[in-house]
Coordinates of C-alpha atoms and ligand atoms in Angstrom, one line a residue:
X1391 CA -17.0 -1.1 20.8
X1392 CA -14.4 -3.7 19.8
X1393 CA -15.0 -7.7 19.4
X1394 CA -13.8 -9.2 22.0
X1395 CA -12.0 -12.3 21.3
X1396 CA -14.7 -13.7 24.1
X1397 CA -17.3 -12.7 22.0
X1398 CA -16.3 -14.3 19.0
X1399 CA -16.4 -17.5 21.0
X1400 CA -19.2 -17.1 22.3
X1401 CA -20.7 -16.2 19.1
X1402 CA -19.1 -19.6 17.5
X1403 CA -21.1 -21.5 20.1
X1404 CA -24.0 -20.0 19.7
X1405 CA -23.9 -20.9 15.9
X1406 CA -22.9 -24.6 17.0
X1407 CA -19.1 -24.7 16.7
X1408 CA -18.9 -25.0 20.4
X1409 CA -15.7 -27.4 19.5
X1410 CA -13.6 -24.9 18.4
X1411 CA -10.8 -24.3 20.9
X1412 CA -9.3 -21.0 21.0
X1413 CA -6.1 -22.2 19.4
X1414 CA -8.1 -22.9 16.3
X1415 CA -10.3 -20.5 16.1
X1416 CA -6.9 -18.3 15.9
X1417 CA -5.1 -20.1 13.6
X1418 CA -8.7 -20.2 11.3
X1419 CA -8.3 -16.5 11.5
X1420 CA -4.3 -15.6 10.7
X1421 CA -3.1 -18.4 8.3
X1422 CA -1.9 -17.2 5.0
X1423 CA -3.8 -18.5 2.4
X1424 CA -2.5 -22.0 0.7
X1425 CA -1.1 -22.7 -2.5
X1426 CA -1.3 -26.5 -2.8
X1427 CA 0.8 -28.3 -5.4
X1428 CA 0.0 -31.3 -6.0
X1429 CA -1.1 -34.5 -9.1
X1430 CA -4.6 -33.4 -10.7
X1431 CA -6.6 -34.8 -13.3
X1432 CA -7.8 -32.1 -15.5
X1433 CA -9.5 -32.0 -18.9
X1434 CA -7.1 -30.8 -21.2
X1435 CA -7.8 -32.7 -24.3
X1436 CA -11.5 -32.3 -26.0
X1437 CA -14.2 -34.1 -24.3
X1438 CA -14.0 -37.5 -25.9
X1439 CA -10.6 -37.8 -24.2
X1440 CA -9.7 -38.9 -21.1
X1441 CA -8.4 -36.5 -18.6
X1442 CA -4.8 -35.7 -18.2
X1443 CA -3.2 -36.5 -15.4
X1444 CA -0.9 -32.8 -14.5
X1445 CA 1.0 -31.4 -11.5
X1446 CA -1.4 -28.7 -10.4
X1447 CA -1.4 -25.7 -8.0
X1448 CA -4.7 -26.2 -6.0
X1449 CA -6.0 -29.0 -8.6
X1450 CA -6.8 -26.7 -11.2
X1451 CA -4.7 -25.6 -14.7
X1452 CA -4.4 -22.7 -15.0
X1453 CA -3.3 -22.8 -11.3
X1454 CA -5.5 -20.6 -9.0
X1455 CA -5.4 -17.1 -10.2
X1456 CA -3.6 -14.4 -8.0
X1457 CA -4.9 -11.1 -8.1
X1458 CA -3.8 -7.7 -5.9
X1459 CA -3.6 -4.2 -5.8
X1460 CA -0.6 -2.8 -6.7
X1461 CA 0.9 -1.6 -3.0
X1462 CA -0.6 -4.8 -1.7
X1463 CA 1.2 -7.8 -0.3
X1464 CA 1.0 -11.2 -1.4
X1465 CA 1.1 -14.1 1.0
X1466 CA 1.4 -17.4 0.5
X1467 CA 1.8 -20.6 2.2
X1468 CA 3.1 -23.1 -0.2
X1469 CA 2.2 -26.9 0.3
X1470 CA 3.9 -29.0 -1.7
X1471 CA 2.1 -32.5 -2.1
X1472 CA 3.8 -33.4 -5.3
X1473 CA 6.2 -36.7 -5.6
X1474 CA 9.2 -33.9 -6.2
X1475 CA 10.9 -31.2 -4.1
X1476 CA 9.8 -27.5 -5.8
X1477 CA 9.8 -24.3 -5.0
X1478 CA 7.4 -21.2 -6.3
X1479 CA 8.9 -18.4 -8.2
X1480 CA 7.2 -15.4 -9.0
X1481 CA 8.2 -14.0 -12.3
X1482 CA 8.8 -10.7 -13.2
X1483 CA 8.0 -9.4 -9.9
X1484 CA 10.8 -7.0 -8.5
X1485 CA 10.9 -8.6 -4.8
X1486 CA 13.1 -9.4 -1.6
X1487 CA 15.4 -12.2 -2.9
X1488 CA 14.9 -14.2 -0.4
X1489 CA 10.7 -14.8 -1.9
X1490 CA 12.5 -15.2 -5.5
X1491 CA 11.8 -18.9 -4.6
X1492 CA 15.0 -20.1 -7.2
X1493 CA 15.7 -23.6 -5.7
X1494 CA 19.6 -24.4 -5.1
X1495 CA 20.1 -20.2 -5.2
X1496 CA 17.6 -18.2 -3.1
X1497 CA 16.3 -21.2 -0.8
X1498 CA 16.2 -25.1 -0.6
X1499 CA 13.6 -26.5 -2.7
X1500 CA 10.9 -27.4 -0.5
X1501 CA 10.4 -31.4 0.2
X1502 CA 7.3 -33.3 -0.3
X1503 CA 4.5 -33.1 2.6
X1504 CA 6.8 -29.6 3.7
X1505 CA 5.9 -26.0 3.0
X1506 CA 7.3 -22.5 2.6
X1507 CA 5.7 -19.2 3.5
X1508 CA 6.4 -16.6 1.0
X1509 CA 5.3 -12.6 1.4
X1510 CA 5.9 -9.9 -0.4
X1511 CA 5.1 -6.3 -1.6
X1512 CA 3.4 -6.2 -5.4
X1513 CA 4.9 -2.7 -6.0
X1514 CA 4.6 -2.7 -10.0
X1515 CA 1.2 -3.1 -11.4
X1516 CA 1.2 -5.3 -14.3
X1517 CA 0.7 -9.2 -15.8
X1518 CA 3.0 -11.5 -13.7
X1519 CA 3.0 -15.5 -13.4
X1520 CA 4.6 -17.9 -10.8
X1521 CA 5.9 -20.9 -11.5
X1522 CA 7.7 -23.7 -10.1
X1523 CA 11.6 -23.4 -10.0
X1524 CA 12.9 -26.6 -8.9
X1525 CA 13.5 -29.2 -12.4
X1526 CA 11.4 -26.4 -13.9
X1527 CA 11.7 -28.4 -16.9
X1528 CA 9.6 -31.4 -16.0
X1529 CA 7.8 -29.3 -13.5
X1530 CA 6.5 -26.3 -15.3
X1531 CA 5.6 -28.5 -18.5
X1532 CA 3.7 -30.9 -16.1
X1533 CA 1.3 -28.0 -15.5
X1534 CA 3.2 -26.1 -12.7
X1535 CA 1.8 -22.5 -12.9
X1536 CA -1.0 -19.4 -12.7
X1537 CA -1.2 -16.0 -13.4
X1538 CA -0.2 -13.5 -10.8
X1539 CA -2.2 -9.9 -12.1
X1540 CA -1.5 -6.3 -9.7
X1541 CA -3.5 -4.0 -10.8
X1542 CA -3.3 -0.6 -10.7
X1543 CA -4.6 1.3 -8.0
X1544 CA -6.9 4.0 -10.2
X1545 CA -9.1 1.7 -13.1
X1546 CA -8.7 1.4 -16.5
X1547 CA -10.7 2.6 -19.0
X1548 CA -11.3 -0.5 -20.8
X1549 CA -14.6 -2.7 -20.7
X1550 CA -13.3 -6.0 -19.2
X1551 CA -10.1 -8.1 -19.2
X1552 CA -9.1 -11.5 -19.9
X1553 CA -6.0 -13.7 -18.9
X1554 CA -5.4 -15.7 -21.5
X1555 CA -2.1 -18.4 -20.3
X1556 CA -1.1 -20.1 -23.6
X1557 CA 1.3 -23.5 -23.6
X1558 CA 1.8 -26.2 -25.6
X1559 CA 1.6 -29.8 -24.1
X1560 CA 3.5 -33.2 -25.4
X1561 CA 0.4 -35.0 -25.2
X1562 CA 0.5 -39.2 -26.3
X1563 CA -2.5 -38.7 -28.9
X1564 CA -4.2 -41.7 -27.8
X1565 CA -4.4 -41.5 -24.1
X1566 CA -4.1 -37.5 -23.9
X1567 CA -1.2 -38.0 -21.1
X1568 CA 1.4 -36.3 -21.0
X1569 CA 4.7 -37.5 -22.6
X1570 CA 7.0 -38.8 -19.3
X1571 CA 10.1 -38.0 -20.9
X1572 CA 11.3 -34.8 -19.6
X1573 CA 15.0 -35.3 -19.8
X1574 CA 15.2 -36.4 -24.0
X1575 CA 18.4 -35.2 -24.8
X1576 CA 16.7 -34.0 -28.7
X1577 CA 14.7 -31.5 -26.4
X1578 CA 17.5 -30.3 -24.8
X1579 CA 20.4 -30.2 -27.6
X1580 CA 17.6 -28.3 -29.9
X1581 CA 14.6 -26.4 -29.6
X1582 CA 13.5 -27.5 -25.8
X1583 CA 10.5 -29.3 -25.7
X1584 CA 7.7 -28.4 -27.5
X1585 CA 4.5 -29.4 -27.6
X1586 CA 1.3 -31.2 -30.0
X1587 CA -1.4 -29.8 -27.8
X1588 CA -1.5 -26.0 -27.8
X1589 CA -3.6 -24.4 -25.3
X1590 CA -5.2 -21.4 -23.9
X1591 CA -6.1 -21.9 -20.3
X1592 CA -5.7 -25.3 -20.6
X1593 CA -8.0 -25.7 -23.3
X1594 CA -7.4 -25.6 -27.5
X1595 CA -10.9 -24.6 -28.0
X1596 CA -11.4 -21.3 -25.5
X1597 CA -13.9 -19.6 -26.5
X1598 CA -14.4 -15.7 -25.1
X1599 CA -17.9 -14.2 -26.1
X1600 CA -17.7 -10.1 -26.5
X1601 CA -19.9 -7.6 -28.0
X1602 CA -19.4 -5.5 -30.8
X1603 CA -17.4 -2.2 -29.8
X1604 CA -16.3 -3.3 -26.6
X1605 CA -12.4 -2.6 -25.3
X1606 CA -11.0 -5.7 -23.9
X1607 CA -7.6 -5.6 -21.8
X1608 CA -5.9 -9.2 -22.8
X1609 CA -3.2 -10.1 -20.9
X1610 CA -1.0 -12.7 -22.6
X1611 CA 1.3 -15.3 -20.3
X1612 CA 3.3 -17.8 -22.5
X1613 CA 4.3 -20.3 -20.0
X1614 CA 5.5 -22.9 -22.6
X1615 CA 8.4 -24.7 -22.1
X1616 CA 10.0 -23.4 -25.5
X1617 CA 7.7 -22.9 -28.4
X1618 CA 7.7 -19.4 -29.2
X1619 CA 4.4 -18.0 -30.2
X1620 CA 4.1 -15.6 -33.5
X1621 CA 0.6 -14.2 -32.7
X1622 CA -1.5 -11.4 -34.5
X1623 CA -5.0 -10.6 -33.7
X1624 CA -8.7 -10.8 -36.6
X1625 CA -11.5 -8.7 -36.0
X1626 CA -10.3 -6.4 -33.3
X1627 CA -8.0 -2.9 -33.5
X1628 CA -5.3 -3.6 -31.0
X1629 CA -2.4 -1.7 -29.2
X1630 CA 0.3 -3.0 -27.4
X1631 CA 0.3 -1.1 -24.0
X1632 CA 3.2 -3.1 -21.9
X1633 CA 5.4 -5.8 -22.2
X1634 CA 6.8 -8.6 -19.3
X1635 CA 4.5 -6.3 -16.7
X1636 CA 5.9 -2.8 -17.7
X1637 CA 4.4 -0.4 -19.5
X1638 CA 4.7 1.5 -22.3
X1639 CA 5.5 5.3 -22.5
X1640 CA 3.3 5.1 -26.0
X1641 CA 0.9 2.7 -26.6
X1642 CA 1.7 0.4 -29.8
X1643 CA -0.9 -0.3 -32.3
X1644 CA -0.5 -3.9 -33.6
X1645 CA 0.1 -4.2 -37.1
X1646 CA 0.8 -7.8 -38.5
X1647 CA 2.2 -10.0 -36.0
X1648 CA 4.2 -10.4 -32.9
X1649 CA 6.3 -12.4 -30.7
X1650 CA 5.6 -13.8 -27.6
X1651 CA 8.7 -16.1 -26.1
X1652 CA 8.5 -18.6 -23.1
X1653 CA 8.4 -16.3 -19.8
X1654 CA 7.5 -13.4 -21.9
X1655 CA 4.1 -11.4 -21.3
X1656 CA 2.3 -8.6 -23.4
X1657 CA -1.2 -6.6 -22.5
X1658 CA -2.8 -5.5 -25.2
X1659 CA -5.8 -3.3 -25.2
X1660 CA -8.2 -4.6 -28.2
X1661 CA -11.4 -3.2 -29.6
X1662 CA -13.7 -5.5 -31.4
X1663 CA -13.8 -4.4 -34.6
X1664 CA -16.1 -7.6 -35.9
X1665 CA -19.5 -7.6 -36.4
X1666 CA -22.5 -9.2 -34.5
X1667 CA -22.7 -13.1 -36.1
X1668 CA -18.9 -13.1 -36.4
X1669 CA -15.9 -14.1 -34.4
X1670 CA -13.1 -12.0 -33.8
X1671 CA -9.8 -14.0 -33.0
X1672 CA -6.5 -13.9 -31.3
X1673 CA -4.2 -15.8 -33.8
X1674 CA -1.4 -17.8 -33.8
X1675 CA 0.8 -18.5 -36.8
X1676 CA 2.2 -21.8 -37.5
X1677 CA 4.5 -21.6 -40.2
X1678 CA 2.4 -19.8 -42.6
X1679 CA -1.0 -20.9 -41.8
X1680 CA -2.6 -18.6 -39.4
X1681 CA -5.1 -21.1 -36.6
X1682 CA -6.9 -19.8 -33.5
X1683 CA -5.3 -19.6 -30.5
X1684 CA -8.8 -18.3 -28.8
X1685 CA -11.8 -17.2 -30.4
X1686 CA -14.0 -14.4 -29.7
X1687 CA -17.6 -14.9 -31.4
X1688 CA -19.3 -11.2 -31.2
X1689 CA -22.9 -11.8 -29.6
X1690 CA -26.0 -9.8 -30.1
X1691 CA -26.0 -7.2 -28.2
X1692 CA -28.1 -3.5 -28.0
X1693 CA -26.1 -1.0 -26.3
X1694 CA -22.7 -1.4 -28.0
X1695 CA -20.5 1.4 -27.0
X1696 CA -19.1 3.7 -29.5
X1697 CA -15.4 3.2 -31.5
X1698 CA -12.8 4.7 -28.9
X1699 CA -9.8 6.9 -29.8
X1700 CA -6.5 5.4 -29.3
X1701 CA -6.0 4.4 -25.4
X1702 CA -3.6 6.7 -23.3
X1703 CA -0.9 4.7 -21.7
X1704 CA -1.0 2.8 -18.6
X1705 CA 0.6 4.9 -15.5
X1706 CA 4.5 4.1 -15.6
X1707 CA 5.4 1.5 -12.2
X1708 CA 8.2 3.6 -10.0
X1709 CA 11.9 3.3 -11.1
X1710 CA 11.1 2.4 -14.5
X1711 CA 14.5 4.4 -16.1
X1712 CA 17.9 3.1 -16.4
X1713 CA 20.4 6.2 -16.7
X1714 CA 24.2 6.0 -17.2
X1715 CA 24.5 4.1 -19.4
X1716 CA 27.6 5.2 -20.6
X1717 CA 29.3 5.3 -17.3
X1718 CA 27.8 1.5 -16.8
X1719 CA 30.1 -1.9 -15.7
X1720 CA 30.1 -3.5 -18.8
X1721 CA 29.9 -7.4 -19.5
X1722 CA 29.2 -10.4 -21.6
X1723 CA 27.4 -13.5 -22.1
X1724 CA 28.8 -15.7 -25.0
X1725 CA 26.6 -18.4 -25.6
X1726 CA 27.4 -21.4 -27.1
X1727 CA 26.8 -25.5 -28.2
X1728 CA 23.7 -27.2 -28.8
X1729 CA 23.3 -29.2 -31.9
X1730 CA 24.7 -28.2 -35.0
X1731 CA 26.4 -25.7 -33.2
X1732 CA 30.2 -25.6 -33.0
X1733 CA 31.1 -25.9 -29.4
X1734 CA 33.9 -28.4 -29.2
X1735 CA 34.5 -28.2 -25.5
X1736 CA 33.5 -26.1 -22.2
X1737 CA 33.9 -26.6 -18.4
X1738 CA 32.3 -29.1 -16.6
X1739 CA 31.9 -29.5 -13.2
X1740 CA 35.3 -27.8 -13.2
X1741 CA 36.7 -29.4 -15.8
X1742 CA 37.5 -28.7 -19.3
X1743 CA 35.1 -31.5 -21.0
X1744 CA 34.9 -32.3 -24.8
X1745 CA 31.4 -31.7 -26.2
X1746 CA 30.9 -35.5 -26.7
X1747 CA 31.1 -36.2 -23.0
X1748 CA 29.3 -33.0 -22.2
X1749 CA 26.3 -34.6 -24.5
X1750 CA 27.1 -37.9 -22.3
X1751 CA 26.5 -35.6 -19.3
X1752 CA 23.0 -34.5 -21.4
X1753 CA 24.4 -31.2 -20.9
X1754 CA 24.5 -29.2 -23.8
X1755 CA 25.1 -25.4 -23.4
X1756 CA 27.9 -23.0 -22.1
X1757 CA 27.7 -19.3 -21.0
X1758 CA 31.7 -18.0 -21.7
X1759 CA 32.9 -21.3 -21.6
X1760 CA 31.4 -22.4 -18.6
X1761 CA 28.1 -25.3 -18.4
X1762 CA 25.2 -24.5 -15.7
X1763 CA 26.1 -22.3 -12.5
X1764 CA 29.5 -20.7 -11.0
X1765 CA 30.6 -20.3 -8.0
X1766 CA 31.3 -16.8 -9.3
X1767 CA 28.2 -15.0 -11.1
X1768 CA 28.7 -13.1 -14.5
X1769 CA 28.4 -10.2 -12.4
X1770 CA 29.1 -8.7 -9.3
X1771 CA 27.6 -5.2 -8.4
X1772 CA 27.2 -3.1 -5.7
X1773 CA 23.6 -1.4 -5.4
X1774 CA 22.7 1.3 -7.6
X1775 CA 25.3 0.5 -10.5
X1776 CA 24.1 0.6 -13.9
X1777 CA 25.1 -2.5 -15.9
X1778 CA 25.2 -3.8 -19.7
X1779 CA 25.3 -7.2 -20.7
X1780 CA 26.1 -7.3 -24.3
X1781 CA 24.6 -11.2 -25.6
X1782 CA 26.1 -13.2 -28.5
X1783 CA 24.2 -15.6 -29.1
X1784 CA 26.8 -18.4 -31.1
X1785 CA 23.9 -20.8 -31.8
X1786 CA 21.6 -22.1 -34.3
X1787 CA 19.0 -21.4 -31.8
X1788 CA 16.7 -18.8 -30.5
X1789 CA 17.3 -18.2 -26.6
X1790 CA 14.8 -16.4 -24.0
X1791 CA 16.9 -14.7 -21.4
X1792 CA 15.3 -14.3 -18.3
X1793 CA 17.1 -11.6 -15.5
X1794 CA 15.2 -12.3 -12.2
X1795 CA 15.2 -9.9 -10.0
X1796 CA 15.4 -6.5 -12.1
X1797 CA 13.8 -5.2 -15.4
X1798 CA 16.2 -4.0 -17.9
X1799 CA 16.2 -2.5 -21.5
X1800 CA 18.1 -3.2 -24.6
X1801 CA 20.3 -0.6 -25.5
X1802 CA 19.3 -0.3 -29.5
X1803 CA 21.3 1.7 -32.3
X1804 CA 22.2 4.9 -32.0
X1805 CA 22.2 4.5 -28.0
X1806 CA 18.0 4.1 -27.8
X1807 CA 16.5 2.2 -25.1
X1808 CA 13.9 -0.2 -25.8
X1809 CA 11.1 -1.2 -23.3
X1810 CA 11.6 -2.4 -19.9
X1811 CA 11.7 -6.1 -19.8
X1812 CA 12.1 -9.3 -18.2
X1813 CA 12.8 -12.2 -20.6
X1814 CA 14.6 -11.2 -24.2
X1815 CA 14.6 -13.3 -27.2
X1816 CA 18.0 -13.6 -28.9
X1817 CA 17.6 -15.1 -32.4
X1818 CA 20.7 -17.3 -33.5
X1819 CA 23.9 -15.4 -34.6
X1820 CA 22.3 -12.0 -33.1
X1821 CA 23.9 -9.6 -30.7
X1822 CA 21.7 -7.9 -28.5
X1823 CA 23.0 -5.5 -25.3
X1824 CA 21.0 -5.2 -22.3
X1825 CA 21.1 -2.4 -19.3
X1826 CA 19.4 -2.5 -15.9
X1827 CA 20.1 -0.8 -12.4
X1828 CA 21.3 -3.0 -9.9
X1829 CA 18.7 -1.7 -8.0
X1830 CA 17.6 -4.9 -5.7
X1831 CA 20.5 -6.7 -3.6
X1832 CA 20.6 -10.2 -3.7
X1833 CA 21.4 -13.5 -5.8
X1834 CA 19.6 -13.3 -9.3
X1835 CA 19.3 -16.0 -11.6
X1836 CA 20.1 -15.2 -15.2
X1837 CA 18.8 -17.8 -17.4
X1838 CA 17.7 -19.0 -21.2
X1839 CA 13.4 -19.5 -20.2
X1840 CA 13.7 -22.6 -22.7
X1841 CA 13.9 -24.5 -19.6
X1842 CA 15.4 -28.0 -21.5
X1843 CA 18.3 -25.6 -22.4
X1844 CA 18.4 -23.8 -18.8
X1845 CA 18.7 -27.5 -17.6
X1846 CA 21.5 -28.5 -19.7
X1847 CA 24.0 -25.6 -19.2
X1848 CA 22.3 -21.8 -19.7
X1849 CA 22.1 -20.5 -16.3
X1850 CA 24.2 -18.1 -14.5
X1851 CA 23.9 -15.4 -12.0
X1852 CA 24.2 -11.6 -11.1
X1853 CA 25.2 -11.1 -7.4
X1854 CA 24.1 -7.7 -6.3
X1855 CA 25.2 -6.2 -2.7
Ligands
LIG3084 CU1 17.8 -21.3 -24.8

């Protein structure tokens, strides 16, 4: 016997919400659930300092957490009550363009007191974040983001998981608020901006109690603005078992340390190797100091579970392979300037500019020649091609190139492919080459995830149709 809507009514007023009018009562019932951007005061600092005043989704850094099934859709109804226009991109997800949510490519950012319904399928399991993507710059360092986690549809065999978000923050070091200048041409000409405050979840001091034995799944989301981190893990045997969502055909075990660049995520499974009384930690190298970028002190505990064997791989996500290769459209990025680099001039707004009014502009980066978007991407493909971008990176500076869209791999010596990825990190003077299937029609954006330096000239696009 099926609820009638009648009944439901009639059930509402019988609990007391005789108000309600159908119409309500309707809408109560089908509205996607909100994402709410908007100012929020959140203790980022330790507790003797005042709270920091961040752009938030629903009030809360990390923004709200958004967990699936792999299969599942995602619905959202974005609400934007910030002072600024944005937009929500999801990153790393392989979606319909149109829910890429890339302001000025895929949609119009979305105004203040305005908001945008995005839905789509989650069809690869793995550790995703959104972000906004409207003067991601200023945005996503004012606290813009959460962690978007599909999981897959059988369980893993580990104990328990943890998210653990890491950022830095420009914070002023007596009022703990953030630093207001998100356009300082040092930022952008250089490194990006980079932070004093480095954080896990919002907090320098996170603190994750396990037991002795137990197998943790940590996924790792760098959503800094540039600082790349140079992590390694103390007390616990860990393996590498996907990177940027994707996983691996082999599990890698961690030995010594690793890289983690802005945009870039990495699951690892760990097992705590400390002892009860001690504290197991993920660590972060600064220079050549190791610190803590969250610590896990190993409580007392009875039953702890017996040492595991090495973990079996997490099940592949579909079209994970890029064949021909060989037979691939072939292109290339060139990119150049930035200080100390030796860019003398590139296009501007269609015009040939010298590198001393570009830096008037606070512009400071080229992709062949060219500063910011084109009217014409860096490639145009038809669905189903195989492409490779071959990447020279003619800077001083590391760059985090983000494809949206697609995954690709880098095609490594002796014609190897490396692991499907989102965001790669090309050191300065390196050439790296990169293949993907043009698999998803649409406009993707193709930028450096330093966002300073995606603001000031490295962004171009791949039109697939
Ligand atoms: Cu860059």
């Amino acid at each position: 016997m099926s609820q009638t809507r009648r009944d439901v009514l009639r059930m509402g007023a019988s609990l007391g919400f005789g108000a309600l009018v159908p119409g309500t009562l309707l809408a109560a019932t089908s509205a996607p659930i909100s994402l709410v951007a908007s100012v929020a005061k959140v203790q980022l600092a330790p507790p003797d300092y005042p709270k920091t005043e961040i752009w938030g989704f629903d009030e809360q850094m990390p923004g709200t957490e958004i967990r699936v099934k792999q299969g599942d859709r995602i619905v959202r109804r974005f609400v934007n009550e910030l002072p600024q226009a944005s937009s929500v991109h999801w990153h790393g997800l392989r979606i319909d363009n149109a829910m890429d949510g890339v302001s000025g490519l895929t949609q119009d950012a979305v105004p203040p007191g305005e908001a945008f319904d995005y839905e789509f399928a989650a069809t690869d399991a793995g550790t995703y974040w959104y972000h906004a993507h409207n003067r991601s710059m200023e945005q996503v360092a004012r606290g813009l983001y959460g962690a978007l986690i599909v999981e897959e549809t059988e369980p893993v065999d580990v104990d328990r998981e943890e998210v653990l978000i890491l950022d830095d923050w420009l914070l002023n070091p007596e009022t703990a608020q953030l630093d207001p200048e998100f356009e300082a041409p040092h930022d952008r000409s250089h490194a990006g901006r980079r932070g004093n405050y480095i954080a896990t979840n919002g907090s320098a001091e996170t603190k994750l109690p396990v037991k002795a034995n137990e197998r943790l799944r940590l996924r790792l989301i760098n959503a800094a603005n540039a600082r790349i981190f140079l992590l390694g893990l103390s007390g616990f045997d860990g393996w590498v078992m996907a990177y940027d969502g994707m996983p691996l055909e082999v599990p890698e075990k961690v030995e010594g340390d690793f890289l983690l660049a802005p945009g870039q995520r990495v699951d690892l499974f760990v097992d705590v190797t400390a002892e009860v009384g001690e504290v197991a930690h993920l660590v972060r190298f600064d220079d050549e100091t190791g610190a803590s970028q969250a610590a896990f002190p190993v409580e007392a505990t009875e039953s702890s579970t017996p040492r595991r064997t090495s973990p079996v791989s997490l099940p592949a996500n579909p079209n994970m392979s890029v064949p021909g290769t060989q037979s691939a459209k072939r292109f290339e990025l060139k990119m150049e300037g930035g200080a100390m680099g030796s860019l003398r001039s590139a296009t501007l707004d269609g015009e040939k500019t010298s590198f001393r009014k570009m830096v008037a502009a606070n512009q400071f980066w080229s992709f062949n020649g060219v500063v910011g978007m084109t009217d014409a991407p860096l490639a145009e493909l038809s669905s189903g091609e195989t492409a490779r971008v071959k990447i020279h990176n003619d800077t001083v500076f590391p760059h985090a190139m983000h494809l949206h869209g697609m995954h690709f791999r880098e095609i490594l010596e002796n014609d190897e492919m490396g692991p499907l990825r989102d965001t790669i990190l090309v050191f300065g003077d390196e050439t790296r080459e990169i293949a993907f299937v043009a698999n998803n029609p649409g406009k993707w954006l193709f930028h450096c995830h330093m966002l300073a330096h995606a603001a000031s000239g490295m962004a171009t696009w791949i039109n697939v149709t």
